[in-house]
Every structure is written in C-alpha cells, then in structure tokens.
Amino acid sequence: MKRHSDNKKGAPTGPSQRQLRAGELIRHALVEILREEELADEALQNISVTVSEVRMSPDLKHAVCFVEPLGAGLTGQDTTEVIKGLNRVAKFLRGRLGRSIDMKFTPDLKFIHDESFGTAAYMDQLFQDPRVQQDTRRLSDVIGDED
C-alpha cells in the first residue's frame, strides 16, 4: 500500500532529521580530528580550520563539509589552496572519522569554502554606512512614538 504524503510534487524539501543529526555528529568529530591531528599536507601547516556545517546526502554516504580557514589570510596563503589541501587529505580524515563515530558507513568527505563569513562581514559593513544608520534611526523614532 502506498503511503500518502502531505508534500506536493515538486515542492522543495529540506534535509531529514536523520541527515541533520548525522551531519552534526560528523562535524563535531571532524573538529576534534582537525584539532588533534597533525596533517602532512604543506597547505595545511599552521592553519586553523573552522567546520561550520556538514550536509549529508540522503543515504548518508557523502558529506559536504563547509569550512573557513582562519589562518590562511594571515600567512598570505590563498583559501583555495587550503580547501584543495583538505580535499587531498580527505581519505585520511575519513579513516580517522571511521574510528571516532558509530555509523554503519563512514561518508566520503568533500570540503567547500564557506562563503557565509564573507557575506556576514559585508552585511556588517553595510550596517555601518551612515545612510543606513540614518534610516534605522528614523524607524526607531517612529516605533518609539507609539509607546
């Protein structure tokens, strides 16, 4: 018997609770591995990496890891080189991950640069603009008059 679904065909659906839980489990384990392990790739020397999000495929066999290299700008190293370095050591990280998590399959890892940090900095810069601050003051004056 076919199960009825409330979701209309073609409507976008988000990740399941299972995918979200597995992604957080992988993220926490990766943070510990990256903090403790000394990675052999030269692009990753003296670089601290923030793992901001891990998105899992529906079958939990593939994980896309969004990362932000923290020391890349300070050492003059391009962030793309750090991401390439992480993708080169992905199999090593997957092996370490398999020992630290309790899942049926250890997912394949793919690392992508997280652009949300740059977007947040740009938005913060916009809010510092005097013209935008003038508009927000006007709005607060209007809201303040109602009290």
GROMACS .gro file of N, CA and C in nm, residues 49-118:
model
  210
   49VAL      N    1   4.122   2.556   1.106
   49VAL     CA    2   4.006   2.545   1.018
   49VAL      C    3   3.880   2.536   1.102
   50THR      N    4   3.781   2.617   1.068
   50THR     CA    5   3.650   2.610   1.131
   50THR      C    6   3.558   2.530   1.040
   51VAL      N    7   3.496   2.427   1.095
   51VAL     CA    8   3.396   2.349   1.022
   51VAL      C    9   3.261   2.405   1.064
   52SER      N   10   3.198   2.481   0.974
   52SER     CA   11   3.074   2.549   1.011
   52SER      C   12   2.950   2.464   0.989
   53GLU      N   13   2.953   2.376   0.890
   53GLU     CA   14   2.836   2.294   0.862
   53GLU      C   15   2.877   2.170   0.784
   54VAL      N   16   2.804   2.062   0.805
   54VAL     CA   17   2.822   1.940   0.727
   54VAL      C   18   2.685   1.899   0.677
   55ARG      N   19   2.672   1.889   0.544
   55ARG     CA   20   2.547   1.846   0.483
   55ARG      C   21   2.563   1.703   0.433
   56MET      N   22   2.470   1.620   0.473
   56MET     CA   23   2.476   1.478   0.438
   56MET      C   24   2.382   1.448   0.322
   57SER      N   25   2.421   1.351   0.239
   57SER     CA   26   2.332   1.303   0.134
   57SER      C   27   2.222   1.218   0.199
   58PRO      N   28   2.111   1.197   0.130
   58PRO     CA   29   2.003   1.119   0.191
   58PRO      C   30   2.043   0.977   0.233
   59ASP      N   31   2.138   0.915   0.163
   59ASP     CA   32   2.182   0.781   0.202
   59ASP      C   33   2.296   0.783   0.304
   60LEU      N   34   2.337   0.901   0.349
   60LEU     CA   35   2.442   0.923   0.449
   60LEU      C   36   2.579   0.871   0.406
   61LYS      N   37   2.602   0.856   0.276
   61LYS     CA   38   2.732   0.807   0.230
   61LYS      C   39   2.823   0.917   0.179
   62HIS      N   40   2.770   1.038   0.167
   62HIS     CA   41   2.850   1.151   0.121
   62HIS      C   42   2.825   1.271   0.212
   63ALA      N   43   2.932   1.340   0.245
   63ALA     CA   44   2.922   1.457   0.331
   63ALA      C   45   2.994   1.574   0.266
   64VAL      N   46   2.925   1.686   0.257
   64VAL     CA   47   2.985   1.810   0.208
   64VAL      C   48   3.013   1.896   0.331
   65CYS      N   49   3.140   1.927   0.352
   65CYS     CA   50   3.182   2.000   0.472
   65CYS      C   51   3.215   2.144   0.433
   66PHE      N   52   3.146   2.238   0.495
   66PHE     CA   53   3.171   2.380   0.471
   66PHE      C   54   3.271   2.427   0.575
   67VAL      N   55   3.385   2.478   0.528
   67VAL     CA   56   3.494   2.516   0.617
   67VAL      C   57   3.540   2.658   0.589
   68GLU      N   58   3.599   2.717   0.690
   68GLU     CA   59   3.659   2.851   0.679
   68GLU      C   60   3.799   2.843   0.739
   69PRO      N   61   3.905   2.858   0.657
   69PRO     CA   62   4.040   2.859   0.712
   69PRO      C   63   4.066   2.990   0.785
   70LEU      N   64   4.107   2.982   0.910
   70LEU     CA   65   4.125   3.102   0.990
   70LEU      C   66   4.262   3.165   0.971
   71GLY      N   67   4.365   3.087   0.952
   71GLY     CA   68   4.499   3.143   0.940
   71GLY      C   69   4.543   3.168   0.798
   72ALA      N   70   4.459   3.140   0.700
   72ALA     CA   71   4.502   3.150   0.560
   72ALA      C   72   4.534   3.293   0.520
   73GLY      N   73   4.456   3.389   0.562
   73GLY     CA   74   4.481   3.528   0.526
   73GLY      C   75   4.603   3.583   0.596
   74LEU      N   76   4.632   3.534   0.716
   74LEU     CA   77   4.744   3.585   0.793
   74LEU      C   78   4.877   3.539   0.737
   75THR      N   79   4.882   3.418   0.681
   75THR     CA   80   5.008   3.367   0.629
   75THR      C   81   5.029   3.400   0.483
   76GLY      N   82   4.934   3.470   0.421
   76GLY     CA   83   4.946   3.504   0.281
   76GLY      C   84   4.904   3.390   0.189
   77GLN      N   85   4.849   3.285   0.246
   77GLN     CA   86   4.809   3.169   0.169
   77GLN      C   87   4.664   3.185   0.123
   78ASP      N   88   4.639   3.144   0.002
   78ASP     CA   89   4.506   3.154  -0.056
   78ASP      C   90   4.416   3.048   0.007
   79THR      N   91   4.289   3.084   0.031
   79THR     CA   92   4.196   2.988   0.091
   79THR      C   93   4.169   2.870  -0.002
   80THR      N   94   4.178   2.892  -0.132
   80THR     CA   95   4.155   2.780  -0.224
   80THR      C   96   4.262   2.673  -0.208
   81GLU      N   97   4.384   2.712  -0.175
   81GLU     CA   98   4.490   2.613  -0.152
   81GLU      C   99   4.461   2.531  -0.027
   82VAL      N  100   4.408   2.595   0.075
   82VAL     CA  101   4.373   2.523   0.198
   82VAL      C  102   4.262   2.424   0.170
   83ILE      N  103   4.161   2.465   0.093
   83ILE     CA  104   4.049   2.376   0.058
   83ILE      C  105   4.101   2.259  -0.025
   84LYS      N  106   4.189   2.285  -0.120
   84LYS     CA  107   4.248   2.177  -0.200
   84LYS      C  108   4.328   2.082  -0.112
   85GLY      N  109   4.399   2.137  -0.014
   85GLY     CA  110   4.474   2.053   0.079
   85GLY      C  111   4.383   1.965   0.162
   86LEU      N  112   4.272   2.020   0.208
   86LEU     CA  113   4.177   1.939   0.284
   86LEU      C  114   4.117   1.828   0.197
   87ASN      N  115   4.089   1.858   0.072
   87ASN     CA  116   4.037   1.755  -0.017
   87ASN      C  117   4.141   1.648  -0.049
   88ARG      N  118   4.271   1.687  -0.046
   88ARG     CA  119   4.377   1.587  -0.067
   88ARG      C  120   4.388   1.491   0.051
   89VAL      N  121   4.366   1.541   0.172
   89VAL     CA  122   4.376   1.454   0.291
   89VAL      C  123   4.240   1.401   0.335
   90ALA      N  124   4.140   1.411   0.248
   90ALA     CA  125   4.004   1.368   0.285
   90ALA      C  126   3.998   1.219   0.317
   91LYS      N  127   4.074   1.137   0.246
   91LYS     CA  128   4.071   0.992   0.274
   91LYS      C  129   4.133   0.962   0.410
   92PHE      N  130   4.240   1.032   0.445
   92PHE     CA  131   4.299   1.016   0.578
   92PHE      C  132   4.199   1.056   0.686
   93LEU      N  133   4.134   1.171   0.665
   93LEU     CA  134   4.035   1.218   0.762
   93LEU      C  135   3.918   1.122   0.772
   94ARG      N  136   3.878   1.063   0.660
   94ARG     CA  137   3.769   0.966   0.660
   94ARG      C  138   3.808   0.844   0.743
   95GLY      N  139   3.932   0.800   0.733
   95GLY     CA  140   3.979   0.686   0.813
   95GLY      C  141   3.974   0.716   0.961
   96ARG      N  142   4.021   0.835   0.999
   96ARG     CA  143   4.015   0.875   1.141
   96ARG      C  144   3.870   0.891   1.187
   97LEU      N  145   3.787   0.942   1.099
   97LEU     CA  146   3.646   0.962   1.130
   97LEU      C  147   3.576   0.830   1.156
   98GLY      N  148   3.611   0.728   1.079
   98GLY     CA  149   3.550   0.596   1.096
   98GLY      C  150   3.577   0.536   1.232
   99ARG      N  151   3.689   0.571   1.292
   99ARG     CA  152   3.722   0.520   1.426
   99ARG      C  153   3.653   0.596   1.538
  100SER      N  154   3.611   0.720   1.508
  100SER     CA  155   3.556   0.803   1.615
  100SER      C  156   3.404   0.815   1.615
  101ILE      N  157   3.338   0.770   1.509
  101ILE     CA  158   3.192   0.777   1.506
  101ILE      C  159   3.134   0.636   1.496
  102ASP      N  160   3.009   0.625   1.536
  102ASP     CA  161   2.941   0.495   1.532
  102ASP      C  162   2.831   0.502   1.428
  103MET      N  163   2.871   0.482   1.302
  103MET     CA  164   2.775   0.480   1.192
  103MET      C  165   2.804   0.356   1.108
  104LYS      N  166   2.702   0.310   1.037
  104LYS     CA  167   2.719   0.192   0.953
  104LYS      C  168   2.822   0.216   0.844
  105PHE      N  169   2.815   0.332   0.779
  105PHE     CA  170   2.910   0.369   0.675
  105PHE      C  171   2.977   0.501   0.714
  106THR      N  172   3.106   0.509   0.686
  106THR     CA  173   3.176   0.636   0.702
  106THR      C  174   3.164   0.712   0.571
  107PRO      N  175   3.109   0.832   0.573
  107PRO     CA  176   3.083   0.902   0.447
  107PRO      C  177   3.210   0.953   0.380
  108ASP      N  178   3.203   0.964   0.247
  108ASP     CA  179   3.308   1.032   0.171
  108ASP      C  180   3.299   1.180   0.203
  109LEU      N  181   3.414   1.244   0.217
  109LEU     CA  182   3.418   1.385   0.256
  109LEU      C  183   3.457   1.473   0.138
  110LYS      N  184   3.387   1.583   0.123
  110LYS     CA  185   3.422   1.685   0.026
  110LYS      C  186   3.420   1.818   0.098
  111PHE      N  187   3.527   1.896   0.083
  111PHE     CA  188   3.539   2.023   0.153
  111PHE      C  189   3.514   2.138   0.057
  112ILE      N  190   3.434   2.235   0.103
  112ILE     CA  191   3.400   2.354   0.026
  112ILE      C  192   3.418   2.476   0.117
  113HIS      N  193   3.466   2.585   0.057
  113HIS     CA  194   3.482   2.709   0.134
  113HIS      C  195   3.345   2.766   0.170
  114ASP      N  196   3.327   2.805   0.294
  114ASP     CA  197   3.201   2.861   0.342
  114ASP      C  198   3.202   3.011   0.315
  115GLU      N  199   3.113   3.056   0.229
  115GLU     CA  200   3.107   3.197   0.191
  115GLU      C  201   3.025   3.281   0.289
  116SER      N  202   2.960   3.219   0.385
  116SER     CA  203   2.871   3.294   0.474
  116SER      C  204   2.948   3.391   0.564
  117PHE      N  205   3.075   3.363   0.595
  117PHE     CA  206   3.152   3.455   0.677
  117PHE      C  207   3.178   3.586   0.603
  118GLY      N  208   3.209   3.577   0.474
  118GLY     CA  209   3.229   3.697   0.393
  118GLY      C  210   3.100   3.775   0.375
   0.00000   0.00000   0.00000
